[in-house]
PDB file of C-alpha atoms in Angstrom:
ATOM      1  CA  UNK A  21       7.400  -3.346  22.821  1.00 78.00           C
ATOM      2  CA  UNK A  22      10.044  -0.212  22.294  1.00 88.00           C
ATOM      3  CA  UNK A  23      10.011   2.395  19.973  1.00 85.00           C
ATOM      4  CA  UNK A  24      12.723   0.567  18.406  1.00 87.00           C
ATOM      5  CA  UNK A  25      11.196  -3.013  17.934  1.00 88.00           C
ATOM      6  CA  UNK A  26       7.971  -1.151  16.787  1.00 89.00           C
ATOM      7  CA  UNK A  27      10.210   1.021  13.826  1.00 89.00           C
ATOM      8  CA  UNK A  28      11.600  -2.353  12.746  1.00 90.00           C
ATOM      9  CA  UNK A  29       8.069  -3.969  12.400  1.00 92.00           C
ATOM     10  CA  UNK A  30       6.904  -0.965  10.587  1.00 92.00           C
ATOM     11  CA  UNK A  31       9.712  -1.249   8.108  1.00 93.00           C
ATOM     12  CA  UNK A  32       9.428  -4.788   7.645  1.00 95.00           C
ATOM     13  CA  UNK A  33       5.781  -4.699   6.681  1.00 95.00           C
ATOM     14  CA  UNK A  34       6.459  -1.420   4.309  1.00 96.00           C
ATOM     15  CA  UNK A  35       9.312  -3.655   2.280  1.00 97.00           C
ATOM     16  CA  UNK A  36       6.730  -6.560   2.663  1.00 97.00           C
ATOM     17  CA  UNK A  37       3.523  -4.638   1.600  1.00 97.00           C
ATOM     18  CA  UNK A  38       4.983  -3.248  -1.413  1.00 97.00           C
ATOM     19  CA  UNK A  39       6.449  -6.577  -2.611  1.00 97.00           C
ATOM     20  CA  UNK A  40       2.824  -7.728  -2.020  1.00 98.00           C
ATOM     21  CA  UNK A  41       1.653  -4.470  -4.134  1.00 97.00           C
ATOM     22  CA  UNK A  42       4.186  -6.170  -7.005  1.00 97.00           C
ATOM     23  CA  UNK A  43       3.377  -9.526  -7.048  1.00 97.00           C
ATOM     24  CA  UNK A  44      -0.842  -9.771  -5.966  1.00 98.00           C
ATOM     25  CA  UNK A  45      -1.973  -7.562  -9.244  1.00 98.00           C
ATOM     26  CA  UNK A  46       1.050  -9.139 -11.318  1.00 97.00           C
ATOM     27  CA  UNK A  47      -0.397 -12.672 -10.761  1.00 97.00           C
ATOM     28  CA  UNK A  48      -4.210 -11.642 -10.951  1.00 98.00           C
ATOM     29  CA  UNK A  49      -3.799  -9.729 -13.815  1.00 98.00           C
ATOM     30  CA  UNK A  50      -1.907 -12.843 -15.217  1.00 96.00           C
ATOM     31  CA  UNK A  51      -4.695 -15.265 -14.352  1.00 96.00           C
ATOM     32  CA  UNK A  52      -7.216 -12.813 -15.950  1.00 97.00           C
ATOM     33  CA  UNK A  53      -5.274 -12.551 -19.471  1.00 97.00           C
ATOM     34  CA  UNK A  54      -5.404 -16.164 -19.615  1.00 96.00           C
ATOM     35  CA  UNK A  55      -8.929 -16.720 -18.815  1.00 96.00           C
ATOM     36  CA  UNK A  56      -9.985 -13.883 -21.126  1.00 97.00           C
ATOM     37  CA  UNK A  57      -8.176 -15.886 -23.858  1.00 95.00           C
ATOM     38  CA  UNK A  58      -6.071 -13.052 -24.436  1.00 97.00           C
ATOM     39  CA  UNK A  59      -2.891 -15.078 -22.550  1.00 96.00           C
ATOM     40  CA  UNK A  60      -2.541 -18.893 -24.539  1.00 94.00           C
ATOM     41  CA  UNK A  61      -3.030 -21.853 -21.998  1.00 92.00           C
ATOM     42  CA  UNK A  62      -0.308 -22.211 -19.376  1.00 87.00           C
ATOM     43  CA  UNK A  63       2.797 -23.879 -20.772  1.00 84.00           C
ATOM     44  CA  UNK A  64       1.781 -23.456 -24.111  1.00 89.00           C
ATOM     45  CA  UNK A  65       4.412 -19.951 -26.092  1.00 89.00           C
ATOM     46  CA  UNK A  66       3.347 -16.408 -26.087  1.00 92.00           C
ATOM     47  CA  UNK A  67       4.144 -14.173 -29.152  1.00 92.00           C
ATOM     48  CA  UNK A  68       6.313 -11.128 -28.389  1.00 93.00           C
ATOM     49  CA  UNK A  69       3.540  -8.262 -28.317  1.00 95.00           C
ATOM     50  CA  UNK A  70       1.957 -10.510 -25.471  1.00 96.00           C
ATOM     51  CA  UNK A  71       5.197 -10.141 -23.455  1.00 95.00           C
ATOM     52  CA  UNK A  72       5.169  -6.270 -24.112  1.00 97.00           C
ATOM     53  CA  UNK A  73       1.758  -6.365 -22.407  1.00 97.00           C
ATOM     54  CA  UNK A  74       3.429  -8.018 -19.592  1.00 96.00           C
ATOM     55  CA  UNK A  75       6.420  -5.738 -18.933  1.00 97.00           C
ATOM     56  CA  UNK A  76       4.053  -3.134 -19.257  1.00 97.00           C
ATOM     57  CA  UNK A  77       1.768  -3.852 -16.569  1.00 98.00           C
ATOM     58  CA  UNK A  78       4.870  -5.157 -14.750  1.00 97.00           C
ATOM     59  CA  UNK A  79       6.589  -1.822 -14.788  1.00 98.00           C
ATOM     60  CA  UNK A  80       3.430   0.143 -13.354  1.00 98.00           C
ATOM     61  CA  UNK A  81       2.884  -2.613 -10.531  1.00 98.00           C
ATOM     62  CA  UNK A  82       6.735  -2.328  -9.188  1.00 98.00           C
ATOM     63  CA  UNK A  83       6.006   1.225  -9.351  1.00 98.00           C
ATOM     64  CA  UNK A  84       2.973   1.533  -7.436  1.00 97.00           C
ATOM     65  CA  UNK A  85       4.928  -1.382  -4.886  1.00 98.00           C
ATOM     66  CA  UNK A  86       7.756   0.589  -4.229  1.00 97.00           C
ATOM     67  CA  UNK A  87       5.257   3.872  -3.813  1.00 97.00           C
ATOM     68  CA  UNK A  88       3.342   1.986  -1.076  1.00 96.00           C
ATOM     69  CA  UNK A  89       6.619   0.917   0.637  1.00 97.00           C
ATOM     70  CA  UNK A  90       7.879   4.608   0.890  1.00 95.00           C
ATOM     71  CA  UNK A  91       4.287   5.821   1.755  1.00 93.00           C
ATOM     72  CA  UNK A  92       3.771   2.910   5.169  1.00 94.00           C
ATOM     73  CA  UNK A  93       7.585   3.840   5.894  1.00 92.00           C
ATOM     74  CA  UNK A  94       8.155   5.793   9.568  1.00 85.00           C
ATOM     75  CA  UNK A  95      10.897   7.308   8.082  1.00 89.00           C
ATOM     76  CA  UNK A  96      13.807   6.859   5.153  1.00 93.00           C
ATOM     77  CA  UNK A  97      10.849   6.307   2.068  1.00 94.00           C
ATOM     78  CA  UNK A  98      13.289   5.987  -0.324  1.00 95.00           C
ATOM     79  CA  UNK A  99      15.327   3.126   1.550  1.00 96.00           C
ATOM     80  CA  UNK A 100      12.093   1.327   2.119  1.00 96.00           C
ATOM     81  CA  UNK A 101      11.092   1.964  -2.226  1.00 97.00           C
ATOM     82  CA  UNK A 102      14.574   0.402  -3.043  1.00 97.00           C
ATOM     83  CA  UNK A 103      14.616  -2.436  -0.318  1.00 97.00           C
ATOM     84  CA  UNK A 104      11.509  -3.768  -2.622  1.00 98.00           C
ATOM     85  CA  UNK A 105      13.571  -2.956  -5.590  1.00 97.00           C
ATOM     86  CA  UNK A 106      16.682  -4.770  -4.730  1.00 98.00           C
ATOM     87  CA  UNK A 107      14.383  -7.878  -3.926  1.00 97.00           C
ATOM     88  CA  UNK A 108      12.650  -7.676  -6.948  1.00 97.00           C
ATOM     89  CA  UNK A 109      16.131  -7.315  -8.750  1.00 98.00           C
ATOM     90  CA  UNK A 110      17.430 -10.637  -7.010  1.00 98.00           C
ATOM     91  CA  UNK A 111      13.941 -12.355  -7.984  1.00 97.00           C
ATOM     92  CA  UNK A 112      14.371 -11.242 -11.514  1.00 96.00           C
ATOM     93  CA  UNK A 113      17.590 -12.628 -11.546  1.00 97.00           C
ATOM     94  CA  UNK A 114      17.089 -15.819 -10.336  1.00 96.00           C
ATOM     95  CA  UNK A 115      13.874 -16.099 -12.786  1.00 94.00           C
ATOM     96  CA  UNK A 116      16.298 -15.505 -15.866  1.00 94.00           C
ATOM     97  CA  UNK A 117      18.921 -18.069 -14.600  1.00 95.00           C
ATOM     98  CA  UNK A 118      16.247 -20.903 -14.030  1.00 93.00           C
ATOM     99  CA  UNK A 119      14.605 -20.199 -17.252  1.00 90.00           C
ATOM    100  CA  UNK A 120      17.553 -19.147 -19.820  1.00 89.00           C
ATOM    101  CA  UNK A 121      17.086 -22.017 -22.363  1.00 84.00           C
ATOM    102  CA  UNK A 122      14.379 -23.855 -20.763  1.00 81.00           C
ATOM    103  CA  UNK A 123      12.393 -23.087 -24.029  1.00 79.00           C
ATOM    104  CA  UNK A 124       9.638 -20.936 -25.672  1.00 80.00           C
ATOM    105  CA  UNK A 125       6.955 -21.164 -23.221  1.00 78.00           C
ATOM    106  CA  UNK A 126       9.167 -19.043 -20.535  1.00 83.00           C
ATOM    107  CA  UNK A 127       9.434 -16.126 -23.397  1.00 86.00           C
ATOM    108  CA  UNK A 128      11.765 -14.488 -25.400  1.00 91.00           C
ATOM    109  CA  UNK A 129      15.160 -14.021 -24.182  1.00 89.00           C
ATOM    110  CA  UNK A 130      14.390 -10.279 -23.662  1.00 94.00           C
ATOM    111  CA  UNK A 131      12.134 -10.655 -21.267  1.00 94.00           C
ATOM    112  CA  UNK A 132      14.082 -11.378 -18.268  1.00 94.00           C
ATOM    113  CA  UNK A 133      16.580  -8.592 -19.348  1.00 95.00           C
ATOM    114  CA  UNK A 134      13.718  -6.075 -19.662  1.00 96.00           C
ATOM    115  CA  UNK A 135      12.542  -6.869 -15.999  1.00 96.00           C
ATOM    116  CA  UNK A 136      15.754  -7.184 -14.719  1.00 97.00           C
ATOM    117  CA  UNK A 137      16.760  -3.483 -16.394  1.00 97.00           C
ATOM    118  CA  UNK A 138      13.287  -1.710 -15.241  1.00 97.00           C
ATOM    119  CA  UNK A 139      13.322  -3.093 -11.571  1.00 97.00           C
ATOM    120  CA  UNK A 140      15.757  -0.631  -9.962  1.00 98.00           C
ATOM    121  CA  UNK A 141      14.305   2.294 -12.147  1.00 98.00           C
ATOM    122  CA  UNK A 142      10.419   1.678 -11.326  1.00 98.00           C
ATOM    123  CA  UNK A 143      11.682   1.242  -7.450  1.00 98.00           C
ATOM    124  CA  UNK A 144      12.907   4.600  -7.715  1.00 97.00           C
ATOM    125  CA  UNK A 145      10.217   6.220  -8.996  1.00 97.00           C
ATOM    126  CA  UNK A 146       7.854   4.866  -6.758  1.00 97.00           C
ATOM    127  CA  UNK A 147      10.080   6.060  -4.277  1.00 96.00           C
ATOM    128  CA  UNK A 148      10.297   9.642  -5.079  1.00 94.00           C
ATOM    129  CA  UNK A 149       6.322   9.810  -5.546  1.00 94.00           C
ATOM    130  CA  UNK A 150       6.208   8.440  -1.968  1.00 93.00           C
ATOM    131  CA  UNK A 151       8.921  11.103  -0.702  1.00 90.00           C
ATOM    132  CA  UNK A 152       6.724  13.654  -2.874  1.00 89.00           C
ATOM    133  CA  UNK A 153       3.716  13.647  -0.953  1.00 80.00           C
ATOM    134  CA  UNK A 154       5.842  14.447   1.692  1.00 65.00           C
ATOM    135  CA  UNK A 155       6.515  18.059   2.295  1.00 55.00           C
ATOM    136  CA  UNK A 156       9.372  19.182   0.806  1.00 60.00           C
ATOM    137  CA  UNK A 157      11.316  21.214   3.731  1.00 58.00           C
ATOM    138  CA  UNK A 158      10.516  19.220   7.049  1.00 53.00           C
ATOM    139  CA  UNK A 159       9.875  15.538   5.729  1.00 53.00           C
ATOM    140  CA  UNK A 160       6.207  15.988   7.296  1.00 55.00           C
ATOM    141  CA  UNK A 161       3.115  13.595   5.960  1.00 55.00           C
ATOM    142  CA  UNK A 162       1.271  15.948   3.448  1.00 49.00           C
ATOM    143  CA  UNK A 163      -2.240  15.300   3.770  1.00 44.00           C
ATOM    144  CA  UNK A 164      -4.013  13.219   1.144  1.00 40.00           C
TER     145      UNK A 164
END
């Protein structure tokens, strides 16, 4: 395999290993709530606050995803940090279009907007954390 195919891999399973650092904790941590009894039963409404707990820990996972992408990148972190970004933006997307109106137990109708508006934002800062462990003049690994 060339140095070529081998820099393609290695970008492919950054962008895929952050999405995975997204959407692993966002689903566990989902699956906890409700069987601590702090999330109601699936399919059953949520109260507002209970959605703010969600975009919270939303926002800090698509951080820390886009951080690992720029961090497993060979090169270009920041590319890699908004290639999960942009995904996550088009899965956002498409999760407010097949739920707009489909009633209370998908949340409020802020909710999709307030993913959809922090996706490209926590991308980038996950991105520039990755590029900051890098040295700042020669784009050198810093050593953790």
């Amino acid at each position: 395999m060339g140095a070529t195919a081998r820099r393609v891999l290695r970008s492919i399973g950054a962008v895929l290993a952050g999405m995975a650092a997204v959407v692993v904790p966002s689903i566990a941590t989902d699956a906890a709530l409700h069987a601590a009894g702090v999330y109601p039963p699936l399919g059953k409404p949520m109260g507002d606050g209970l959605f703010v707990l969600a975009t919270a820990y939303r926002t800090v996972y698509a951080v820390l995803g886009s951080y690992a992408a720029a961090r497993l990148a060979a090169d270009r972190p920041m590319r890699h940090a908004m290639a999960v970004g942009v995904v996550g933006l088009v899965v956002c997307i498409a999760g407010a279009v097949a739920t707009r109106n489909a009633g209370p137990e998908f949340g409020p109708g802020w909710y999709p907007l307030a993913l959809i508006s922090t996706t490209l934002p926590c991308a980038w800062a996950g991105g520039m954390l990755g590029v900051m462990r890098r040295h700042p003049r020669t784009g050198t690994r810093v050593s953790a």
